[in-house]
mmCIF file of C-alpha atoms (C1' of nucleotides) in Angstrom:
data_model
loop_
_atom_site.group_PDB
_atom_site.id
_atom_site.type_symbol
_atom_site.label_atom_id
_atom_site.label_comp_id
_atom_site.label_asym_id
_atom_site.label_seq_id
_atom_site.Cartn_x
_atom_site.Cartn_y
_atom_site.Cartn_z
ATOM 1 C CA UNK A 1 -64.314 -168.857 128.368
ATOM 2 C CA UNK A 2 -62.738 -165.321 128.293
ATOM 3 C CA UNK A 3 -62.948 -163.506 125.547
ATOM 4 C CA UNK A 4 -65.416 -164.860 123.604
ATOM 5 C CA UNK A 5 -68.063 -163.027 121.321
ATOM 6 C CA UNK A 6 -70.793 -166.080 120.731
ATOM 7 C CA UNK A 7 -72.770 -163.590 118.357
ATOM 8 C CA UNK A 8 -69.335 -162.527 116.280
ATOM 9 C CA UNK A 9 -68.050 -165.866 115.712
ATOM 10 C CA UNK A 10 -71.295 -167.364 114.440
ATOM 11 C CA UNK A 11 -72.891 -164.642 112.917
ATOM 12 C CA UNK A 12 -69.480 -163.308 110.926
ATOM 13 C CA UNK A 13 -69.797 -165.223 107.681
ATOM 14 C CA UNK A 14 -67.366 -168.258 108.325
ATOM 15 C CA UNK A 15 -70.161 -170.519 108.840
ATOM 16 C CA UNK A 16 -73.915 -171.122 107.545
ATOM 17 C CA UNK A 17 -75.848 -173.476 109.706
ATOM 18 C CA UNK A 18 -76.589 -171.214 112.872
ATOM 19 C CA UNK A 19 -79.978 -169.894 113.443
ATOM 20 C CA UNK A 20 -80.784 -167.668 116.429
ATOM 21 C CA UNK A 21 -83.756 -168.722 119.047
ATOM 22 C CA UNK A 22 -84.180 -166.053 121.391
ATOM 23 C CA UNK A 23 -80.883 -166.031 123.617
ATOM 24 C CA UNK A 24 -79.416 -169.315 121.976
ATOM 25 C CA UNK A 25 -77.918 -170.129 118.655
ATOM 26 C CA UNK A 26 -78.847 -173.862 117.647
ATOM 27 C CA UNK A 27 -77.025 -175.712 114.848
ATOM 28 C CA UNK A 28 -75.576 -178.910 113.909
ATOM 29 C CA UNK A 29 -71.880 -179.734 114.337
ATOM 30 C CA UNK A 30 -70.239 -182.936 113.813
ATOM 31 C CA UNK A 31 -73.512 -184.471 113.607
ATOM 32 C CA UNK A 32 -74.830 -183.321 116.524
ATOM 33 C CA UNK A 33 -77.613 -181.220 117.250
ATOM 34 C CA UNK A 34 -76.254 -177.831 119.466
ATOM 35 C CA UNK A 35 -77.600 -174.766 120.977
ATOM 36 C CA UNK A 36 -75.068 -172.413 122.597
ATOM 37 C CA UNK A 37 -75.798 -169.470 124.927
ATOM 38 C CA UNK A 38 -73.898 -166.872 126.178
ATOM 39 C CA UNK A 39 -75.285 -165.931 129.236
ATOM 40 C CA UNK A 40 -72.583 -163.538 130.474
ATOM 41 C CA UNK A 41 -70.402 -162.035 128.840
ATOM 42 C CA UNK A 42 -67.268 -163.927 127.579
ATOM 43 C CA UNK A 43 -69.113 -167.377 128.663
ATOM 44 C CA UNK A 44 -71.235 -170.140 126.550
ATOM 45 C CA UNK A 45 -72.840 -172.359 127.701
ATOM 46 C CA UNK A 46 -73.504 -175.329 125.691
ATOM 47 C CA UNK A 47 -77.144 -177.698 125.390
ATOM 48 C CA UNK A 48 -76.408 -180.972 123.559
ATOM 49 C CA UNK A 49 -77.438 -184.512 123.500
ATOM 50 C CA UNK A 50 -74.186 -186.040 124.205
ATOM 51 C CA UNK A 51 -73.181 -184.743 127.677
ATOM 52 C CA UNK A 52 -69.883 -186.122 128.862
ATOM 53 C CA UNK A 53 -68.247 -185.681 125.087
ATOM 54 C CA UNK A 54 -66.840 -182.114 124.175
ATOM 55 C CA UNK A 55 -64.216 -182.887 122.461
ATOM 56 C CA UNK A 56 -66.617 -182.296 118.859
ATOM 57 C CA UNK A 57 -67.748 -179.086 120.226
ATOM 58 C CA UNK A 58 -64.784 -177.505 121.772
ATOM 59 C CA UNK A 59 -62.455 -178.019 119.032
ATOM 60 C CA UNK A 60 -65.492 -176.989 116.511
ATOM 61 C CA UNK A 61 -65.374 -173.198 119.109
ATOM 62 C CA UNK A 62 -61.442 -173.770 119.219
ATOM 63 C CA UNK A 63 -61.861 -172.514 123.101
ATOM 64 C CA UNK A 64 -58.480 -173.763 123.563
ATOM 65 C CA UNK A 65 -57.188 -170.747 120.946
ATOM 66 C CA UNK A 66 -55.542 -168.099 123.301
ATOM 67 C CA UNK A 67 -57.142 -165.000 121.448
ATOM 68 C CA UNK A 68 -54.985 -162.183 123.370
ATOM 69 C CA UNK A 69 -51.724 -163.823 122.147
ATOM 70 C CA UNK A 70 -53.117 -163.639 118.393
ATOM 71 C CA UNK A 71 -54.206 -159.875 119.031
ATOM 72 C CA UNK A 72 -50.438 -159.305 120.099
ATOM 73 C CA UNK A 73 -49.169 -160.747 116.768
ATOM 74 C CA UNK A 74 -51.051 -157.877 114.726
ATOM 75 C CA UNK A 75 -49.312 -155.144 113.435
ATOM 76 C CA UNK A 76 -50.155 -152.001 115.258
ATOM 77 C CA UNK A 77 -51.495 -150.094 113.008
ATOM 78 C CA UNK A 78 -54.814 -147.985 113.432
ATOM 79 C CA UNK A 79 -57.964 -149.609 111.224
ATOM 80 C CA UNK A 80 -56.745 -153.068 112.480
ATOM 81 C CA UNK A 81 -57.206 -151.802 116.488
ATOM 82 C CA UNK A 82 -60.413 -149.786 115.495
ATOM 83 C CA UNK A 83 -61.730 -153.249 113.826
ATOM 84 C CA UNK A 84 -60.238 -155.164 117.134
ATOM 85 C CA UNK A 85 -61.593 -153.008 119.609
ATOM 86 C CA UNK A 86 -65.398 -153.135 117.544
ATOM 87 C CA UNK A 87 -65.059 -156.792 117.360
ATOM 88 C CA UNK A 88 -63.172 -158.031 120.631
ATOM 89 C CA UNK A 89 -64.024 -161.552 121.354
ATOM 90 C CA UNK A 90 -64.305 -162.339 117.620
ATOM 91 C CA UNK A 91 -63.010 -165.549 116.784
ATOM 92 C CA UNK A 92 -62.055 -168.495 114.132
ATOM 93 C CA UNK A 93 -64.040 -171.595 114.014
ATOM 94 C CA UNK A 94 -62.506 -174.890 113.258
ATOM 95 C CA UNK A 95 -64.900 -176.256 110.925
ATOM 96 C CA UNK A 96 -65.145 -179.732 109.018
ATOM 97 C CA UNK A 97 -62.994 -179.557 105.622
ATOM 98 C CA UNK A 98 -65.651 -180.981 103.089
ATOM 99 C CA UNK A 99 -68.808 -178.443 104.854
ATOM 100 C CA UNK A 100 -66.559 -175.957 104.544
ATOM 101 C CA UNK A 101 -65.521 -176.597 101.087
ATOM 102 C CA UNK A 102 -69.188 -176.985 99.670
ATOM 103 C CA UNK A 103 -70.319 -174.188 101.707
ATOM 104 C CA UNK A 104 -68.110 -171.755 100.178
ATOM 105 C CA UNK A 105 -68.296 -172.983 96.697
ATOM 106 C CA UNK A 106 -71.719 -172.542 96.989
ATOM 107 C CA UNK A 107 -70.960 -168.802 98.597
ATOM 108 C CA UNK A 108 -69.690 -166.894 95.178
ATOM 109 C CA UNK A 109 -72.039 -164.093 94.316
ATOM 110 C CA UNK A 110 -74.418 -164.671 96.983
ATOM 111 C CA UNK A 111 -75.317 -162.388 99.971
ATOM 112 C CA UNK A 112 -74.536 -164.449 103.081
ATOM 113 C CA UNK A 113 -78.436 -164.745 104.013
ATOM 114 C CA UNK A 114 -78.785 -166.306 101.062
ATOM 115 C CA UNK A 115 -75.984 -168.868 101.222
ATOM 116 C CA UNK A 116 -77.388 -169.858 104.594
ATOM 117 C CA UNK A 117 -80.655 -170.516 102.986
ATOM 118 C CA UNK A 118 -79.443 -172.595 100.101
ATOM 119 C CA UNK A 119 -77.175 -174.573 102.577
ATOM 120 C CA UNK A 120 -80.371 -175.298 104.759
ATOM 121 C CA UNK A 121 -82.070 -176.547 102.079
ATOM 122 C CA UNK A 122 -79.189 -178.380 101.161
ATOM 123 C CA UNK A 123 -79.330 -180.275 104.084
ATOM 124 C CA UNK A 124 -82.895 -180.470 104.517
ATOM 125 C CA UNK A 125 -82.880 -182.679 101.232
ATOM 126 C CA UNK A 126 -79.859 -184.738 101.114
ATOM 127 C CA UNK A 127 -78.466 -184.725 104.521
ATOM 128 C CA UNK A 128 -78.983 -187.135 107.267
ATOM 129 C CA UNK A 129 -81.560 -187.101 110.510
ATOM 130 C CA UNK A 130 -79.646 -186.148 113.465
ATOM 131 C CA UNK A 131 -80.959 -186.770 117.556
ATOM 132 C CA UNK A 132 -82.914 -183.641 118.043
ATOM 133 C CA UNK A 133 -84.639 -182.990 121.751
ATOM 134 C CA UNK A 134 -88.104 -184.088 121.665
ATOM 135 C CA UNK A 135 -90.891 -182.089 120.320
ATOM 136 C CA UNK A 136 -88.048 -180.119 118.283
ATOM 137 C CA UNK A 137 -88.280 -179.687 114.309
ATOM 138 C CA UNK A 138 -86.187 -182.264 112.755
ATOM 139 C CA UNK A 139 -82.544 -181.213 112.330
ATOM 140 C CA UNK A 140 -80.297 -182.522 109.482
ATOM 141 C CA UNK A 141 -76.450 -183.401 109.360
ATOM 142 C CA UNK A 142 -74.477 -181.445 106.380
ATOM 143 C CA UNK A 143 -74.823 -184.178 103.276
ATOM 144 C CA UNK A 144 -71.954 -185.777 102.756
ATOM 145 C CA UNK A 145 -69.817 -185.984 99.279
ATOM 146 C CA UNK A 146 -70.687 -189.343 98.647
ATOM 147 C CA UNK A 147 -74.494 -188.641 98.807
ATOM 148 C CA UNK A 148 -74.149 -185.362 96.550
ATOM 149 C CA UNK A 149 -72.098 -187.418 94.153
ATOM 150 C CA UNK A 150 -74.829 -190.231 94.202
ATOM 151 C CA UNK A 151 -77.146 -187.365 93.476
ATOM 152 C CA UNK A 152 -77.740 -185.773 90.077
ATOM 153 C CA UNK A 153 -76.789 -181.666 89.160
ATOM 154 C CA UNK A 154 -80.381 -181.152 88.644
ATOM 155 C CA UNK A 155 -80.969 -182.210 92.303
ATOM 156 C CA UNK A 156 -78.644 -179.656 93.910
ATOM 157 C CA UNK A 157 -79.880 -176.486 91.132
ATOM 158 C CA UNK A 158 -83.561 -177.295 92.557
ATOM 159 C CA UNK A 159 -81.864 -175.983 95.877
ATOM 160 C CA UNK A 160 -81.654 -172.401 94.118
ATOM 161 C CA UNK A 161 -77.699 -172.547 93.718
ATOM 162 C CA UNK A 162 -77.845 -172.026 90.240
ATOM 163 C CA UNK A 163 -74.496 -171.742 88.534
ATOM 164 C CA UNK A 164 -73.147 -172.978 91.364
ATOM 165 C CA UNK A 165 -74.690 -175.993 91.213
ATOM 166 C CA UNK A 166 -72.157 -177.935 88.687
ATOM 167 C CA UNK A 167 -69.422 -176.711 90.613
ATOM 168 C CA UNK A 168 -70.395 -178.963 94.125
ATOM 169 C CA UNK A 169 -71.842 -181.908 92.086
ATOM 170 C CA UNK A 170 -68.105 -182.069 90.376
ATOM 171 C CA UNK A 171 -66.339 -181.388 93.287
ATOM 172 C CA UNK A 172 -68.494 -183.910 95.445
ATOM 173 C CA UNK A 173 -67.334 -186.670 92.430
ATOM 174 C CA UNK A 174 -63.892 -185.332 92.692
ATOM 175 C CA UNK A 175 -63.762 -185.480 97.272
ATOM 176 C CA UNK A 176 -66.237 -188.744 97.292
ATOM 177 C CA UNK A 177 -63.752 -190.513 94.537
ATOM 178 C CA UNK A 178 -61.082 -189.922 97.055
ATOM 179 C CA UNK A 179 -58.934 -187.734 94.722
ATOM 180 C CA UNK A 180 -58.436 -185.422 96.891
ATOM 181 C CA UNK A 181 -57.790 -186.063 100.944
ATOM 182 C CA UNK A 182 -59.416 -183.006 102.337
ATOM 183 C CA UNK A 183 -58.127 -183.482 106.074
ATOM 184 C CA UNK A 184 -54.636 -184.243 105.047
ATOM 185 C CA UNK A 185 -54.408 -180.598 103.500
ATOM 186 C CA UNK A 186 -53.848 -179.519 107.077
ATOM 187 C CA UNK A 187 -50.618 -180.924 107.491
ATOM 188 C CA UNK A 188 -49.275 -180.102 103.831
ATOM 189 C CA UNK A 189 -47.723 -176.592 104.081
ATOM 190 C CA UNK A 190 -49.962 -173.848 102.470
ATOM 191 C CA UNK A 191 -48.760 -173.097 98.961
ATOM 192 C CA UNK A 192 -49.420 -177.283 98.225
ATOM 193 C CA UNK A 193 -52.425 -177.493 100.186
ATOM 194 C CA UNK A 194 -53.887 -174.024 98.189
ATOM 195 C CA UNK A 195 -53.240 -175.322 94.954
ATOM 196 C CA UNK A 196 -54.536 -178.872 95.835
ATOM 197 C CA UNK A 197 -57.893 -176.851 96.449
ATOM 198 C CA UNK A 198 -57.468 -174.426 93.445
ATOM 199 C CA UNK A 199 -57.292 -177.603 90.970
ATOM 200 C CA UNK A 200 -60.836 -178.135 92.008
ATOM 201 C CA UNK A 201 -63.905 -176.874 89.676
ATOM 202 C CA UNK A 202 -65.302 -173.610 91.223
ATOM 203 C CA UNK A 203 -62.438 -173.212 93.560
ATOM 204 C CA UNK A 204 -60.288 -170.190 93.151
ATOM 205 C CA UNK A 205 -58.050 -167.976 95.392
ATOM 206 C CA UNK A 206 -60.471 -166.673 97.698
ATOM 207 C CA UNK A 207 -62.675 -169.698 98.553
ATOM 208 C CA UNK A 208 -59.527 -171.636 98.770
ATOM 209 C CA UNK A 209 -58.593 -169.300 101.128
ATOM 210 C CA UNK A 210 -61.763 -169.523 102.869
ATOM 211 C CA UNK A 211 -61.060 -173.541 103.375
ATOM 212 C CA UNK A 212 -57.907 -173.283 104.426
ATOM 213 C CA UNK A 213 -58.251 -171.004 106.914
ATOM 214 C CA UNK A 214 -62.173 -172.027 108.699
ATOM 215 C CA UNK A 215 -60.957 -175.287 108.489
ATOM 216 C CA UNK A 216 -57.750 -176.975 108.175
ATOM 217 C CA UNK A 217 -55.922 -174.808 110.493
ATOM 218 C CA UNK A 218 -53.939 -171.978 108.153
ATOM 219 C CA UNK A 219 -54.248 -168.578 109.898
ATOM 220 C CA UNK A 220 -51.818 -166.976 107.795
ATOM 221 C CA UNK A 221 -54.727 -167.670 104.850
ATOM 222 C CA UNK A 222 -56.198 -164.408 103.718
ATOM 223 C CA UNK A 223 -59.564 -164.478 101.777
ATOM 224 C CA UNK A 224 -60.211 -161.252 99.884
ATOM 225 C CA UNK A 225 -63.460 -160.837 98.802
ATOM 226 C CA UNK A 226 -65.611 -157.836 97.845
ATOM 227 C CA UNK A 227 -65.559 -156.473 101.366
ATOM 228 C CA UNK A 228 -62.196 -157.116 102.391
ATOM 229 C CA UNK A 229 -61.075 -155.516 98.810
ATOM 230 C CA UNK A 230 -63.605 -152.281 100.164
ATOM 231 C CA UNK A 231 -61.608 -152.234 103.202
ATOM 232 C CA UNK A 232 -58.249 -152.611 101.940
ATOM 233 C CA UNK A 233 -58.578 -149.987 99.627
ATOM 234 C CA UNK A 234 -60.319 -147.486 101.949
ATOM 235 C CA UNK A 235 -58.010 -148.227 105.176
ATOM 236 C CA UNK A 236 -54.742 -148.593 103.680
ATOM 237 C CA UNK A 237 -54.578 -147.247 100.229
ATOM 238 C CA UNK A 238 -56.360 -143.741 100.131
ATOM 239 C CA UNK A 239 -58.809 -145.773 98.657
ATOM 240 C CA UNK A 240 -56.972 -146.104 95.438
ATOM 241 C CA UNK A 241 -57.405 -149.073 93.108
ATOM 242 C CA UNK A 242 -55.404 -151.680 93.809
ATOM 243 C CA UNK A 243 -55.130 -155.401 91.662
ATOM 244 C CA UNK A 244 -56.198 -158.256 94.110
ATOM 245 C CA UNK A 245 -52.331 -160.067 93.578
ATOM 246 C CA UNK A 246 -51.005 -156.628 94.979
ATOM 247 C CA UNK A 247 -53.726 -156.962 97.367
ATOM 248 C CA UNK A 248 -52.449 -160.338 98.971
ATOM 249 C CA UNK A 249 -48.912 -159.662 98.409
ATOM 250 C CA UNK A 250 -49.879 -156.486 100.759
ATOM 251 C CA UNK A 251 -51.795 -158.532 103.003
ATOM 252 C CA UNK A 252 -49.751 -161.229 104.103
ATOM 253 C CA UNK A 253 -47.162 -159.516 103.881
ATOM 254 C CA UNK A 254 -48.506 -156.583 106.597
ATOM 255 C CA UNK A 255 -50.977 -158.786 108.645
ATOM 256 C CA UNK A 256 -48.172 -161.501 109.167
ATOM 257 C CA UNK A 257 -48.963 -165.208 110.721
ATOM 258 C CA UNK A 258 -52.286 -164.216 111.895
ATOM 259 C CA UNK A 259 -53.306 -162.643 108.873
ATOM 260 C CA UNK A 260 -56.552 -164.545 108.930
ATOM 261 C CA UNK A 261 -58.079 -163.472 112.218
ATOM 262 C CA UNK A 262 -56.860 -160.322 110.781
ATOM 263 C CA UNK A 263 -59.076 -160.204 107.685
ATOM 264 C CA UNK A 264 -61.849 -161.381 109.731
ATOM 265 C CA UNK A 265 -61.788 -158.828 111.949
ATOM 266 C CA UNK A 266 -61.687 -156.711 108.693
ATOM 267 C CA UNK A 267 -64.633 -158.130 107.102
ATOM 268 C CA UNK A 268 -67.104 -157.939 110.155
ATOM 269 C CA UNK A 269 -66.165 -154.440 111.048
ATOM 270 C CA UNK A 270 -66.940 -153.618 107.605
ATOM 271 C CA UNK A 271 -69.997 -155.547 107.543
ATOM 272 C CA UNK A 272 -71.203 -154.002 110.981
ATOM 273 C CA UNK A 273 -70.516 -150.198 109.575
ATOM 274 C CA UNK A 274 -72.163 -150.971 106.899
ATOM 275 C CA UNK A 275 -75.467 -152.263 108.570
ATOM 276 C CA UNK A 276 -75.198 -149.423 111.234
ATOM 277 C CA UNK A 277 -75.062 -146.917 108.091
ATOM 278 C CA UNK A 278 -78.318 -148.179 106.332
ATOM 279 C CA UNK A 279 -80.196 -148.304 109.478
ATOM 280 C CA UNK A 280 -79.353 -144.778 110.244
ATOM 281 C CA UNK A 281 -80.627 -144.064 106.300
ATOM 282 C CA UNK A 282 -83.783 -146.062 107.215
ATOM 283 C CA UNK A 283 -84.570 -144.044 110.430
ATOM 284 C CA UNK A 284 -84.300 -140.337 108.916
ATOM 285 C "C1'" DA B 1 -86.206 -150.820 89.047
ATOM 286 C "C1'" DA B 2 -81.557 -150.968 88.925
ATOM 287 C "C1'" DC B 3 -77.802 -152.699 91.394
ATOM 288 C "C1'" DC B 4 -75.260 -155.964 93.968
ATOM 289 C "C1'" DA B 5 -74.002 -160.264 96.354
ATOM 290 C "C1'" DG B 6 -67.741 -163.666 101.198
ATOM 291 C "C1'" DG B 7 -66.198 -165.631 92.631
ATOM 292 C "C1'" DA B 8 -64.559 -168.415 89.011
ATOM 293 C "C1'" DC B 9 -63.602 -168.926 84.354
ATOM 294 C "C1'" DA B 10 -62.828 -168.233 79.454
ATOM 295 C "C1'" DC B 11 -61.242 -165.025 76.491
ATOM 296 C "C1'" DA B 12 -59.736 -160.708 74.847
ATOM 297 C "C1'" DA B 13 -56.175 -156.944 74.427
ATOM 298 C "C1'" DT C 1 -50.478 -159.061 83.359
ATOM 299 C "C1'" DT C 2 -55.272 -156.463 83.509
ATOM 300 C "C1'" DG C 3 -60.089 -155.904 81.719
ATOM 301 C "C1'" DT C 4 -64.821 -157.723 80.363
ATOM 302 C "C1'" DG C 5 -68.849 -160.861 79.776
ATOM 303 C "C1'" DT C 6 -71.098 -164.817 81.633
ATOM 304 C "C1'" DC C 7 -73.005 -167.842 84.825
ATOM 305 C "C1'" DA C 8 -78.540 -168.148 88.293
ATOM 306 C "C1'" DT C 9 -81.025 -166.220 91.753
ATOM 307 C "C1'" DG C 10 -82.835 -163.174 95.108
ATOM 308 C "C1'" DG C 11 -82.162 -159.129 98.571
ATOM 309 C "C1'" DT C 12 -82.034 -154.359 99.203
#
DNA sequence: AACCAGGACACAA
DNA sequence: TTGTGTCATGGT
């Protein structure tokens, strides 16, 4: 696969579950136990249980996406090349709806090592064993909203989410109930589909967002959080103040149908300066 | 030891 | 519409 940072896409935010082991990156997707390798660049190579049946995995990697045709949709304007040309082979991941959904409610106020650990935990204590190669540490499936539901809010704020923790025990009522049909968001156009998420406790514009676009399909979607807003505001507004509604009104109106791989690109630029600036502080 | 973290929400003004 | 306090916990 061309074009493919393995590192990027895993390590960029959009998803929790991955955990480095020397060259590899082993998670769980779909159920399945995974470890991906990129041994050259622009390939992966994939180690699973189920050899014979991609279809899970390449969807989940969205190796079907023609990335150079996206890149061509971007305005051309210069802190959007710099971030493209930092970040090439960056990509979107189609995750599942509901992970993705509990994931980022869980996300708000939390440094992204820290979601990861509360997700692990997560699963570690409410989701179900899933084939792992022998001799390897036992790997869990993401729990789903029926077995949060069944579960108590005390359960899930003994997995450090604090505040957070009413939020996913309401939701997972609201999703297991079958209020709310998760996968058929993705073929609702994106105002609808937005709001269907927004009417959900803990859900506002941003991790809506954050759904809709890592996993029902909606690259026009546009999260903003504190980074993106750092970025806006230093790369296109003389890093003025700016409201977040202007923000989005400015951002989907500039970035245009691909607006989401845009912000992405955005947001792990940002994140990469950022770490490249306090290691230079730590080494003088 | 302060300050901040892939926010949301209720409630001012 | 825009600003502020609150929520729970841990990293830097």
């Amino acid at each position: 696969m061309r074009d493919y940072d393995l590192a990027a896409t895993l390590n960029s935010g959009q998803a929790f579950r991955w955990r480095k082991v020397g060259a590899a990156w082993e998670g769980v997707v779909a159920g399945h136990w995974v470890s991906l390798c990129a041994t050259e660049p622009g390939w992966v190579t994939a180690t699973t249980l189920r050899p014979g049946d991609w279809g899970w995995l390449t969807d989940y990697l969205q190796l079907d996406v023609d990335l150079s045709a996206i890149l061509q949709g971007f305005p051309d304007d210069r802190p959007l090349r710099d971030a493209v040309e930092a970040c090439r082979g960056l990509r979107l991941l189609r995750q599942d709806p509901w992970e993705c959904l509990a994931s980022f409610v869980l996300s708000s106020t939390k440094q992204i090592v820290q979601i990861r650990r509360i997700v692990a935990t997560l699963c570690e204590r409410f989701g179900s064993p899933v084939a792992v190669p022998a001799g390897h540490a036992p790997e869990f499936a993401f729990p789903t909203a029926a077995r949060l539901a069944g579960g108590s809010e005390e359960e899930l704020r003994a997995c450090k989410m604090g505040f957070r923790a009413r939020y996913l025990w309401r939701v997972a009522q609201r999703v297991a109930a079958g209020e709310l049909d998760l996968a058929g968001l993705g073929n609702r156009p994106l105002t609808p589909a937005r709001a269907a998420l927004m009417n959900l406790p803990g859900v506002g514009r941003k991790i809506a967002d954050c759904v809709l676009l890592f996993s029902l399909g909606f690259a026009a979607a546009f999260p903003i959080d504190v980074w993106v807003i750092k970025a806006l505001r230093a790369l296109y507004f003389q890093g003025r103040r700016v409201s977040l509604p202007r923000l989005q009104a400015f951002a989907t109106a500039h970035f245009g149908p691909y607006a989401g791989y845009a912000q992405q690109y955005l947001f792990h630029h940002m994140r990469l300066k950022a770490g490249r600036a306090k290691a230079a502080v730590a080494a003088a």
